[in-house]
Coordinates of C-alpha atoms and ligand atoms in Angstrom, one line a residue:
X1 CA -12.8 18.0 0.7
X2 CA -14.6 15.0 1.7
X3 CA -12.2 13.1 4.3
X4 CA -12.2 9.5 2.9
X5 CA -9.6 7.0 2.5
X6 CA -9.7 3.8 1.0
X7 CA -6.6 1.3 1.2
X8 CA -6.0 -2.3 0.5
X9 CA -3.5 -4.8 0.8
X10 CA -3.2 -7.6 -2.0
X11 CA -5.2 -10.4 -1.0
X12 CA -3.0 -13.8 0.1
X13 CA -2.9 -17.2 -1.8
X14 CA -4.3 -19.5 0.7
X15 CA -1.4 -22.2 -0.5
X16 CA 1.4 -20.7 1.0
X17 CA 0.9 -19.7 5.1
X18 CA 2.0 -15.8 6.2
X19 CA 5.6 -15.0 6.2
X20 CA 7.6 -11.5 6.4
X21 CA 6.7 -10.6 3.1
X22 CA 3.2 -10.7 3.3
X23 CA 3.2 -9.1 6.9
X24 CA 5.0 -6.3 5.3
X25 CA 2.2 -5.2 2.8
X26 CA -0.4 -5.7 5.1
X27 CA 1.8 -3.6 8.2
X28 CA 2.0 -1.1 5.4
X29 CA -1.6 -0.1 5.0
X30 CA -2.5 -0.4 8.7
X31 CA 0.1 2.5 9.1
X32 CA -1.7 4.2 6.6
X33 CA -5.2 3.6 7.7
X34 CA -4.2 4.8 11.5
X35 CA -2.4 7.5 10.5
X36 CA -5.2 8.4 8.2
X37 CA -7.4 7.7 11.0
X38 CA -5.3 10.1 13.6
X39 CA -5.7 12.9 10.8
X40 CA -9.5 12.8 10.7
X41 CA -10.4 10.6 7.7
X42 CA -13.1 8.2 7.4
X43 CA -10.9 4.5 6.6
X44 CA -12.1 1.7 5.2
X45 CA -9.2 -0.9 5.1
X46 CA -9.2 -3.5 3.4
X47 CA -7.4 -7.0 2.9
X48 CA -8.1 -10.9 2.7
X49 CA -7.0 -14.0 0.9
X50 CA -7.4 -15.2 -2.5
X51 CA -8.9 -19.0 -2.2
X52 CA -10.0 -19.8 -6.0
X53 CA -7.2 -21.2 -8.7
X54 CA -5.4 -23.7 -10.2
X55 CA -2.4 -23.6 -7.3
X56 CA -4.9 -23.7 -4.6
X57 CA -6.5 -26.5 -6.4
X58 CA -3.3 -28.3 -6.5
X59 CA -1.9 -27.7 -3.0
X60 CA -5.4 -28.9 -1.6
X61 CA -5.1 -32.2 -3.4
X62 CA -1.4 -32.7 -2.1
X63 CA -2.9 -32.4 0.7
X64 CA -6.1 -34.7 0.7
X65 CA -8.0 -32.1 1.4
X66 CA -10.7 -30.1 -0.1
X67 CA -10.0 -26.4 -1.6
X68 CA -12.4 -25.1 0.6
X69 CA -10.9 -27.2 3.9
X70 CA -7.2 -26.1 2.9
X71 CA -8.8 -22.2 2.5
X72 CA -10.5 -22.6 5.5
X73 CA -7.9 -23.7 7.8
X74 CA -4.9 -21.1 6.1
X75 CA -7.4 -18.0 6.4
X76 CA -7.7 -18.9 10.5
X77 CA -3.2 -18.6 10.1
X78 CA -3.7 -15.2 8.1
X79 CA -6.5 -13.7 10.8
X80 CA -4.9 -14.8 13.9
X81 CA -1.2 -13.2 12.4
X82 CA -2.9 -9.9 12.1
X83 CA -4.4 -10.0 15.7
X84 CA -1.2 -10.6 16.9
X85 CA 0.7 -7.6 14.4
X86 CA -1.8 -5.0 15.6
X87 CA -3.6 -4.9 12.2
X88 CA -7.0 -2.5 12.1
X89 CA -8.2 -3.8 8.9
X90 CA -12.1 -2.7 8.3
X91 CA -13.1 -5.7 6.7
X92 CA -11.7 -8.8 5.3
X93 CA -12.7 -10.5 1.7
X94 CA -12.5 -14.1 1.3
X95 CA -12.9 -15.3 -2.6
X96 CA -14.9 -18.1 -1.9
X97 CA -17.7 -15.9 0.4
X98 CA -20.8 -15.7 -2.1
X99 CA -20.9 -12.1 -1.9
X100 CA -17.1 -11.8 -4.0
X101 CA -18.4 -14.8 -6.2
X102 CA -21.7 -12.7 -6.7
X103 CA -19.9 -9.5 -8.0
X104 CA -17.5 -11.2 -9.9
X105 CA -19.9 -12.4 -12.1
X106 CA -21.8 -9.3 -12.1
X107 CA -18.5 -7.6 -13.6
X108 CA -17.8 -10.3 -16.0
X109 CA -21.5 -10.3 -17.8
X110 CA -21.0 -6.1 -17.6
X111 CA -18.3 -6.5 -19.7
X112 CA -19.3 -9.2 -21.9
X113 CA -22.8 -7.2 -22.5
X114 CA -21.3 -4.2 -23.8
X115 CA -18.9 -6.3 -25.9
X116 CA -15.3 -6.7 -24.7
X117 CA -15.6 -10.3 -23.9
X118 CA -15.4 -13.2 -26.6
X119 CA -15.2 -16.6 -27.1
X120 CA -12.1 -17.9 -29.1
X121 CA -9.2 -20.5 -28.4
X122 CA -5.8 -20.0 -26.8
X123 CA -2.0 -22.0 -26.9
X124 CA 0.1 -20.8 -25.2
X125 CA 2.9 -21.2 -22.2
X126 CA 1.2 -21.8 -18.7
X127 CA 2.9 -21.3 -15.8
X128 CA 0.8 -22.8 -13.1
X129 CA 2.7 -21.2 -10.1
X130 CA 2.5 -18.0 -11.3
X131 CA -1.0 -18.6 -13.0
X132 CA 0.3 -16.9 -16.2
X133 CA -0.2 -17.1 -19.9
X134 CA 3.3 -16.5 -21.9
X135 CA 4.5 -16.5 -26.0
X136 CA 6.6 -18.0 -27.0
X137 CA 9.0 -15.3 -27.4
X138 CA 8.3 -14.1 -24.4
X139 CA 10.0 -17.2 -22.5
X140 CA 13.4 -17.3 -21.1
X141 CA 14.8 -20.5 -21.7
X142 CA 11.4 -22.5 -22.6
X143 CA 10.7 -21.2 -19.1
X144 CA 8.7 -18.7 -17.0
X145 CA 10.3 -15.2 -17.6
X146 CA 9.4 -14.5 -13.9
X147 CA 9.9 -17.2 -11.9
X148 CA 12.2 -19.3 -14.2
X149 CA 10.3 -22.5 -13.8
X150 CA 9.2 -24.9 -17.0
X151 CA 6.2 -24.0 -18.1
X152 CA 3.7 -26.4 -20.4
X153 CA 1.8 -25.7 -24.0
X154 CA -2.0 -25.0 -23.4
X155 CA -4.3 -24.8 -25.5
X156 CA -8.1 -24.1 -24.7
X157 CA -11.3 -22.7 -26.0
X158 CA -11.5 -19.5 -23.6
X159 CA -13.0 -16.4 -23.1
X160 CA -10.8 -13.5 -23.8
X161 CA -10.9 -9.6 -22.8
X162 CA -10.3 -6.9 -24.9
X163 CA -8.4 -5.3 -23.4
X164 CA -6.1 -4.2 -26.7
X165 CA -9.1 -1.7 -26.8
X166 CA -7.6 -0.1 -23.7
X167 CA -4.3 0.5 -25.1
X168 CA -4.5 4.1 -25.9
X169 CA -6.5 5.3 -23.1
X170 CA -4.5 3.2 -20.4
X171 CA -1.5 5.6 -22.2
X172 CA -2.7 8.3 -21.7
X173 CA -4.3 7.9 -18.4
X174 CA -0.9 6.9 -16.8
X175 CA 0.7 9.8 -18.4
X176 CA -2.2 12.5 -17.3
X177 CA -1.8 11.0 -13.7
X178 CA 1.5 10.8 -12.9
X179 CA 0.7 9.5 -9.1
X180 CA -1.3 6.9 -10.7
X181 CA 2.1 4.2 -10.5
X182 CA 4.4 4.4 -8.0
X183 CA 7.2 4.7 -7.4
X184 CA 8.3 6.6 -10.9
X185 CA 10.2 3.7 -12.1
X186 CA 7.5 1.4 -11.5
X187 CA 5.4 3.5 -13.6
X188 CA 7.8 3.5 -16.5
X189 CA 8.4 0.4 -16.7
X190 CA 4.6 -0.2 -17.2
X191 CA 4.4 2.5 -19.5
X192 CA 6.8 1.0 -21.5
X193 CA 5.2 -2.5 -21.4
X194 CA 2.3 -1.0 -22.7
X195 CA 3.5 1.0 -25.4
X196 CA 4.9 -2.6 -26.5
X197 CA 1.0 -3.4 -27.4
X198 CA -1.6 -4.9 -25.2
X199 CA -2.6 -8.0 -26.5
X200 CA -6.2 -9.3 -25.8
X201 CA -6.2 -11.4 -22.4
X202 CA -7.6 -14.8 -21.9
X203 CA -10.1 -14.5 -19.0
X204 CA -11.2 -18.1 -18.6
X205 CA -10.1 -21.5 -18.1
X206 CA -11.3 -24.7 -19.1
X207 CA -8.5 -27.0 -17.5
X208 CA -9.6 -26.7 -13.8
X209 CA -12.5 -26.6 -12.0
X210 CA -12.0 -24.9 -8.9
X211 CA -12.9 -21.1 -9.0
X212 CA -16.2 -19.0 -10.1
X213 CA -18.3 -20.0 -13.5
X214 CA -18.6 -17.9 -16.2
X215 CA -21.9 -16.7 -16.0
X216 CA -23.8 -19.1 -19.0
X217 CA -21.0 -21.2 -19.8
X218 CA -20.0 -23.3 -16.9
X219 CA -17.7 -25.3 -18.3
X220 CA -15.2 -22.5 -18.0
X221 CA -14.5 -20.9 -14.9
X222 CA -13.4 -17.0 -14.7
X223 CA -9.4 -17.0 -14.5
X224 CA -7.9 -16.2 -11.4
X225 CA -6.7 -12.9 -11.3
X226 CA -9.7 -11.5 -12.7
X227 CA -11.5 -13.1 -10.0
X228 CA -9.1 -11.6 -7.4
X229 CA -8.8 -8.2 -8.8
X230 CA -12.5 -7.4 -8.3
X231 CA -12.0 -8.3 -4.7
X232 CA -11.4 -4.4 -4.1
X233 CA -15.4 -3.8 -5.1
X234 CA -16.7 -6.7 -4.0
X235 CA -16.1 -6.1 -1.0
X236 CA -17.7 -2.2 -0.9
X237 CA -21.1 -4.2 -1.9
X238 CA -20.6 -4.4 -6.0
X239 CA -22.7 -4.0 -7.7
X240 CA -25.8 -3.7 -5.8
X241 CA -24.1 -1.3 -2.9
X242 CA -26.4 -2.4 -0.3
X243 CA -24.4 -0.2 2.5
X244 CA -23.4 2.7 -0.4
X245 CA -19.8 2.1 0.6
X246 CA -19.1 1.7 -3.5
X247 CA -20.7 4.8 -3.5
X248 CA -18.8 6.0 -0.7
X249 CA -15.5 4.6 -0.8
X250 CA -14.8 3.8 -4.6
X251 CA -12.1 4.8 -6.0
X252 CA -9.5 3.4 -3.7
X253 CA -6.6 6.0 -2.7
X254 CA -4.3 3.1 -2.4
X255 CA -3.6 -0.4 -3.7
X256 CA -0.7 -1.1 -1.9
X257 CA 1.2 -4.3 -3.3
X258 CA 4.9 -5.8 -4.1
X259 CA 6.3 -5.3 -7.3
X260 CA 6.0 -8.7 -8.4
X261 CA 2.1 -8.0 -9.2
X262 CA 2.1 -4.9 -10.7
X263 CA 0.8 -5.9 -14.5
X264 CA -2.0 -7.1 -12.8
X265 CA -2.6 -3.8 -10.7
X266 CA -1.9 -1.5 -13.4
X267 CA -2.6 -2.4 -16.9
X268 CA -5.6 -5.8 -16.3
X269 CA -7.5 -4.0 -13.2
X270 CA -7.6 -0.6 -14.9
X271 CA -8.6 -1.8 -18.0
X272 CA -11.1 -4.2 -16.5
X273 CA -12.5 -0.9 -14.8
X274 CA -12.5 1.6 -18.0
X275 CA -14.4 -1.6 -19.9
X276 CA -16.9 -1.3 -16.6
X277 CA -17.2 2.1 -16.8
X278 CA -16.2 2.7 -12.9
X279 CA -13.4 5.0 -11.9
X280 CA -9.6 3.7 -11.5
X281 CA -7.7 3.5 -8.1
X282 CA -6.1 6.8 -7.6
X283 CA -2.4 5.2 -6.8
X284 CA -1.4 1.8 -6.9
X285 CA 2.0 1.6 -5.0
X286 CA 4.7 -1.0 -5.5
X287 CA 7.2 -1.8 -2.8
X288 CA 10.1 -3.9 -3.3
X289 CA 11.1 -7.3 -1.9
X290 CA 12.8 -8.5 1.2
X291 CA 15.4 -10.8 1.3
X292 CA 16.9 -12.8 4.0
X293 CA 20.5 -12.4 4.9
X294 CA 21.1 -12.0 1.4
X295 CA 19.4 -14.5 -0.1
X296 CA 15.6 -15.4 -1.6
X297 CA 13.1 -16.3 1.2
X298 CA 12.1 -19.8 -0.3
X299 CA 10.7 -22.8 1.2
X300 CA 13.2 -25.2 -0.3
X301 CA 15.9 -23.0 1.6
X302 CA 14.0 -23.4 4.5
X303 CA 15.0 -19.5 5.5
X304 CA 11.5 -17.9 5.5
X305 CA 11.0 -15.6 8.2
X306 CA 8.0 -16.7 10.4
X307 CA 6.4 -13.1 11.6
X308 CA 5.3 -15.0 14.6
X309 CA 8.4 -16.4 15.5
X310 CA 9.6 -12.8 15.6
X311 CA 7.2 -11.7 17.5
X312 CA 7.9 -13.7 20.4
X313 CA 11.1 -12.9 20.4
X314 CA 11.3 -9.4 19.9
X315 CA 7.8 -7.7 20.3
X316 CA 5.4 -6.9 18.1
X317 CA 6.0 -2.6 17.5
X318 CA 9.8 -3.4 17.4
X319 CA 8.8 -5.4 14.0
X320 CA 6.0 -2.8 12.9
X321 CA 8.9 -0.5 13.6
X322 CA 12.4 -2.6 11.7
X323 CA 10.0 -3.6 8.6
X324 CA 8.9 0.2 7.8
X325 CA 12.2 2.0 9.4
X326 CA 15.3 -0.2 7.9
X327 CA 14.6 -0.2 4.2
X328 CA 12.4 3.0 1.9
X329 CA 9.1 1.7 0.9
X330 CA 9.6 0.4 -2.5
X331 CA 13.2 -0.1 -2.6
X332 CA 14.3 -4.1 -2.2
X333 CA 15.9 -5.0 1.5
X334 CA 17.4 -7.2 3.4
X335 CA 16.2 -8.5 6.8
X336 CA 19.0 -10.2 8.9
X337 CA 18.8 -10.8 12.8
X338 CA 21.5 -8.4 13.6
X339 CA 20.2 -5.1 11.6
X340 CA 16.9 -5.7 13.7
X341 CA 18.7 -6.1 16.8
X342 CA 20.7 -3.0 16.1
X343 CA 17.5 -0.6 15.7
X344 CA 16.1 -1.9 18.5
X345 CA 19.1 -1.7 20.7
X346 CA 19.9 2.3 19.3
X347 CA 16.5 3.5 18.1
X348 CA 14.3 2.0 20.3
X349 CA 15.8 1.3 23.5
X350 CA 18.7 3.9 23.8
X351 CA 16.6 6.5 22.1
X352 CA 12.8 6.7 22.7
X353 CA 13.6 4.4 25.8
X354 CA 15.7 6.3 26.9
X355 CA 14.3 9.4 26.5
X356 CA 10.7 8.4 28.5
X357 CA 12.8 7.1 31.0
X358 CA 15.3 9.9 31.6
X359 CA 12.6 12.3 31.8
X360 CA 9.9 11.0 33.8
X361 CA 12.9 10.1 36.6
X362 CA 13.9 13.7 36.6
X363 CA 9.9 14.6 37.2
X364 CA 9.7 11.7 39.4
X365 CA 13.0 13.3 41.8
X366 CA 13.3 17.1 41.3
X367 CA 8.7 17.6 41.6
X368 CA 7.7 14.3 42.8
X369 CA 5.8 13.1 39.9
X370 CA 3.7 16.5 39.2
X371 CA 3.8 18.0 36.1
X372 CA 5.0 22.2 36.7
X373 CA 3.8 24.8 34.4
X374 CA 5.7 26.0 32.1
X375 CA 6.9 30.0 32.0
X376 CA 7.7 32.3 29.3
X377 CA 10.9 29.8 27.3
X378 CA 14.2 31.1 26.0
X379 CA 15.5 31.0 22.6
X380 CA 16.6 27.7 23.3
X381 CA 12.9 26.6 23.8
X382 CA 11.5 28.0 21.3
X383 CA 13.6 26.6 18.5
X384 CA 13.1 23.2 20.2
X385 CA 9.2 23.6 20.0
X386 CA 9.8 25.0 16.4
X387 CA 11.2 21.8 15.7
X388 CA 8.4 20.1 16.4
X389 CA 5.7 22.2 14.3
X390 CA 8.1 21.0 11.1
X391 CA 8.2 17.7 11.8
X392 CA 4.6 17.4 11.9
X393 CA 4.2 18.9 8.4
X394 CA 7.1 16.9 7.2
X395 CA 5.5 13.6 8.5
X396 CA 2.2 14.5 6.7
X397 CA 4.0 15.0 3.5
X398 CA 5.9 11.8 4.0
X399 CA 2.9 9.5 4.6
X400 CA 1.5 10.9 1.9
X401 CA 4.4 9.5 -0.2
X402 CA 4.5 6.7 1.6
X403 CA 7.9 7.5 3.0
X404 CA 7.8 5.6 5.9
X405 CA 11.1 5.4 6.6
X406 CA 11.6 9.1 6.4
X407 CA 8.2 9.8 7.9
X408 CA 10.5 7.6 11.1
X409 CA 13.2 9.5 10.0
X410 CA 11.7 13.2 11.2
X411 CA 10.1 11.8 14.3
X412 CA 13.3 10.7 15.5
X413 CA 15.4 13.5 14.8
X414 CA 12.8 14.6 17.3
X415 CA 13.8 12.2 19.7
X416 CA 17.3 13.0 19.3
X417 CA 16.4 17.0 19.8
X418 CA 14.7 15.8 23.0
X419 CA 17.7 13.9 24.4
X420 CA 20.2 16.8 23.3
X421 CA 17.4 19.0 24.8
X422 CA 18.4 17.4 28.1
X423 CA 21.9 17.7 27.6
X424 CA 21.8 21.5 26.8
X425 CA 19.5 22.4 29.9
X426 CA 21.3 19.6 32.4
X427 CA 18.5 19.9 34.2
X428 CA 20.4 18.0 37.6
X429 CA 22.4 21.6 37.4
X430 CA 19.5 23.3 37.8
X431 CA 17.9 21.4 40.5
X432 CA 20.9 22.7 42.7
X433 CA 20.1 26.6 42.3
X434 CA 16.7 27.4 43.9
X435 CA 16.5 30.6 42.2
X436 CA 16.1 28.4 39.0
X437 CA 13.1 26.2 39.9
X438 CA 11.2 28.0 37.5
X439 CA 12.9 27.2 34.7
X440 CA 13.6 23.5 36.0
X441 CA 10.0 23.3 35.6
X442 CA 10.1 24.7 32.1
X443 CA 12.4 22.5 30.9
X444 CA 10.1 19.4 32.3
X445 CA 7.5 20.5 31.0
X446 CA 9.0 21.0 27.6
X447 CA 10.0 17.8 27.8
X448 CA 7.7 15.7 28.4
X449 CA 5.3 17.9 25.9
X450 CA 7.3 16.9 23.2
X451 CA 7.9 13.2 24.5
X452 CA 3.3 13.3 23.9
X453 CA 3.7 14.8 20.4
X454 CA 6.4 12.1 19.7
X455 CA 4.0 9.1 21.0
X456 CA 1.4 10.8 18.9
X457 CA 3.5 10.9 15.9
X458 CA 4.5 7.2 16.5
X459 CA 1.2 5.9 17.6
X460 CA 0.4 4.6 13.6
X461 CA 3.6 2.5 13.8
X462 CA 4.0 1.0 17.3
X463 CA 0.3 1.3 18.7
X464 CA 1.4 -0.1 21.8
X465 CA 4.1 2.0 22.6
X466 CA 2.2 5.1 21.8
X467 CA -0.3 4.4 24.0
X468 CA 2.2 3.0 27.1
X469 CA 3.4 6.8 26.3
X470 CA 0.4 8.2 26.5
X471 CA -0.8 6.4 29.8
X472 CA 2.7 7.3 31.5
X473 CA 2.4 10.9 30.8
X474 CA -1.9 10.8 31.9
X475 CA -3.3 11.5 28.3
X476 CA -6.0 9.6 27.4
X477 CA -4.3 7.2 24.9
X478 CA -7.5 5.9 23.4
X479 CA -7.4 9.3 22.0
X480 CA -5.1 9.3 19.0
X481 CA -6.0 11.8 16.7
X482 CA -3.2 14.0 15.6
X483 CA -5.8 16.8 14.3
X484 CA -5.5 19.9 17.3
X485 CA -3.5 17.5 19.6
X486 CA -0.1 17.5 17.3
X487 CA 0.0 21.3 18.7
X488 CA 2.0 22.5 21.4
X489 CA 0.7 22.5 24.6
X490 CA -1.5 19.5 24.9
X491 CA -0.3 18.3 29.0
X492 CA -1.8 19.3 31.4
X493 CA -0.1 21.3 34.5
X494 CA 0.0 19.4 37.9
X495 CA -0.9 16.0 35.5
X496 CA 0.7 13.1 38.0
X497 CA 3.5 11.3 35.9
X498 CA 5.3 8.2 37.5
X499 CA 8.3 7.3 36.2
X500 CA 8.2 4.9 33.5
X501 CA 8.7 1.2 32.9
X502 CA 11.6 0.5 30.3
X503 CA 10.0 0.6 27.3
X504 CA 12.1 -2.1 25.2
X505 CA 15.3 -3.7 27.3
X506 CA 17.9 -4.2 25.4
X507 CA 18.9 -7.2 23.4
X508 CA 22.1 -8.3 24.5
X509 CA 23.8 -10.4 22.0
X510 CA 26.9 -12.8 22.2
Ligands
MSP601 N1 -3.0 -13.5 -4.6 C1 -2.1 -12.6 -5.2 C2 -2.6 -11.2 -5.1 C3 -3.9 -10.9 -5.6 S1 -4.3 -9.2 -5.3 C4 -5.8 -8.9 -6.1 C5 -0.7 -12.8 -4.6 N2 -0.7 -13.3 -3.4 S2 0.7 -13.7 -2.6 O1 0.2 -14.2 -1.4 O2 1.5 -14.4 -3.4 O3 1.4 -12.3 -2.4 C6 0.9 -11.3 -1.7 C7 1.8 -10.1 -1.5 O4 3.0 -10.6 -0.7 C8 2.4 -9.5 -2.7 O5 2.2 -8.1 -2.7 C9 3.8 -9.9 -2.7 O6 4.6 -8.9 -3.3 C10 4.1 -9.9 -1.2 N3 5.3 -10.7 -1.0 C11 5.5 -12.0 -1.1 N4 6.8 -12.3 -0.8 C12 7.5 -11.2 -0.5 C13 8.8 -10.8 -0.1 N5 9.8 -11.7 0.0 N6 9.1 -9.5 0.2 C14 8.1 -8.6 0.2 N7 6.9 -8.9 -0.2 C15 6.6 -10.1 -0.7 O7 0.2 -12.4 -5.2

């Protein structure tokens, strides 16, 4: 097996700036890229913004500014947001960088060669905020069936993209693959919207200016999303592969994106890639929508959740930690100030905190801050280590379903077995009997061996912690790889642990 992994995040309108929602895609795939990273594979992560496009076009006028100067000044808000979160993204695509522009219409005059691209006229419904083409029947209202705004008659010569051709083999590719879509409802309710009929798909537009030409008609520039989409080779080096990391890294393992853009992801981008003769993504994974104290996150509400505000205020793993711990990857939440507070109050502070803390004082008072060896455990040790060889597998299965919260889930019923751990050995009764400083020892070093493999297990999550963990406890936290080091018995004997810092105080709330 050749230890790859290719992930992406959905690249980011430049006319809107960074909020919650988007930090949650992107926080997504870094946990997948370190923790892909920790189990040995090769990661190329990817994610950018998407620059070209009628709404862009728009929002740069409001603004008296150029496209390009209103692309160029967002991008610098999307980069600097992902310093701050911690994100370990490989490379990141901008739309307007001639390399994208250069593939793009490399794929488009692919296509058009072998004959799934024609010239022909379109009316219809436009949305322009959602950049979308309806019928008339499909309108709710006279207005968009997504976002419920009016929508205006178009009518344009355009280029269109057979992708009606696709139909059957789009079918049957979803139902040969059943981890193409996920999760399962997502991929029925694409199957279903399929089996409807695919019409052919207008690929051009003739009413704006600002995005990439068609390649010998440049009157007409190449619609949006198909401009987008392609990002995910583009950036690899399509079609020319200079670095071979098409080669390499092509098909992706994982488009990760919200639910709102899943047509896009799972019936245009395929089809564009069967008409192109290149593989499809292996899994394209929808995950649901946050809310904020119950209601929309919308401008004109003026309730959208600033990531950096956060930040500030509560530290950057406690967010990487709510966002992927409060709510199962896919499934819609809520975020509200007091559920964040909460987890970091129980599972953060009274738990892992707690847990670093309590054990490193006991090292710190009963061996002065040296690590014992351990002897030969009880039963009691060994179903506690036991516990920690299942978690591991179960973690590993749970990332690979991109279970976050109950890949969180396992580590911290580790935690919890840790602190009871404590409890069940009462350690400061031991300290009194000197006929059981050997076992004292024991139970220290058990201790703080599973408090490593937890840090280990966290590091994709909360980098910083992890490695706060790590240098408390005199591992080499640079080190994160889980391959050989998620085994027992990684600390070394007579290692010099202080006792730790509080890792997260507690929020104390009126
Ligand atoms: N530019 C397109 C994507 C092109 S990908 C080839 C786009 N951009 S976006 O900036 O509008 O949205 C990017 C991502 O942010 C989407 O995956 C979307 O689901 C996500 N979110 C935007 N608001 C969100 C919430 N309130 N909650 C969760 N995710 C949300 O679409």
């Amino acid at each position: 097996m050749n230890k790859r992994y290719y992930v992406t995040t959905p690249i980011y309108y430049v006319n809107d700036v960074p909020h919650i929602g988007h930090a949650y895609t992107t926080l997504a795939c870094d946990v997948l890229a370190r923790y892909k990273r920790a189990r040995g594979y090769e990661v190329f992560f990817l994610t950018g913004t998407d620059e070209h496009g009628q709404k862009v076009e728009k929002a740069a006028q409001t603004g008296g500014e150029t496209p390009l100067e209103l692309a160029d000044r967002v991008v610098k808000r999307y980069q600097a947001l992902w310093e701050k979160l911690n994100i370990s993204y490989t490379d990141f695509i901008r739309t307007t960088q001639e390399r994208h522009k250069k593939g793009v219409s490399e794929l488009f005059r692919k296509i058009e060669a072998q004959g799934d691209i024609y010239l022909g006229a379109y009316e219809d419904w436009y949305c322009t905020p959602c950049e979308t083409f309806w019928t008339e029947t499909q309108l709710l209202d006279g207005n968009c069936p997504d976002c419920g705004r009016p929508t205006d008659k178009l009518k344009e010569e355009s280029y269109f993209f057979r992708m009606s051709k696709y139909q059957d083999a789009l079918i049957e590719h979803i139902e040969k693959n059943p981890d193409f879509i996920q999760p399962k409802t997502r991929r029925n309710e694409v199957l279903n919207f399929v089996k409807e009929g695919l019409r052919d798909l207008s690929i051009s537009r003739t009413s704006f200016s600002w995005g990439i030409p068609v390649p010998g008609n440049e009157k007409h520039v190449i619609y949006v999303w198909f401009d987008a989409l392609t990002n995910y080779i583009t950036a690899l080096g399509y079609p020319d592969d200079p670095d071979g990391l098409v080669e390499k890294f092509w098909p992706a393992h994982a488009h990760v994106i919200g639910k709102d853009i899943l047509r896009f992801h799972t019936v245009y981008w395929p089809t564009f890639l069967m008409a192109a003769g290149l593989p499809l993504p292996k899994t394209v994974f929808a995950h649901g929508w946050w809310t904020v104290e119950g209601q929309k996150m919308s401008k004109s509400l003026r309730n959208v959740v600033e990531p950096n505000m956060l930040i500030d205020k509560y530290g950057i793993d406690a967010i990487r930690y709510f966002l992927l711990r409060e709510v199962p990857f896919g499934l819609d939440g809520d975020f509200s100030h007091s559920a964040l507070i909460h987890r970091i109050n129980s599972d953060l502070a009274n738990d892992l905190g707690n847990l670093l803390s309590r054990s490193t004082a006991m090292l710190s008072k009963y061996f002065k801050g040296t690590l014992p060896a351990p002897e030969a455990g009880d039963d009691l040790d060994a179903a506690f280590k036991e516990k920690f060889a299942q978690a591991v597998t179960l973690v590993d299965r749970h990332m690979d379903d991109m279970a976050f919260n109950k890949a969180l889930q396992s580590i911290w019923e580790l935690v919890s077995a840790a602190n009871k751990y404590i409890d069940d050995t009462a350690p400061w009764a031991l300290a009194k009997d000197e006929a059981q400083r050997g076992r004292l020892g024991s139970v220290m070093y058990n201790l703080l061996e599973g408090t490593r493999i937890i840090a280990l297990l966290v590091a994709p999550f909360m980098p910083d912690t992890a490695a706060s963990i790590l240098d408390t406890l005199g591992c080499d936290s640079e080190n994160l790889s889980l391959e050989g080091q998620d085994q027992w018995g990684g600390l070394q004997p007579e290692t010099a642990i202080e006792k730790a810092k509080p890792l997260f105080p507690r929020i104390e709330t009126e």
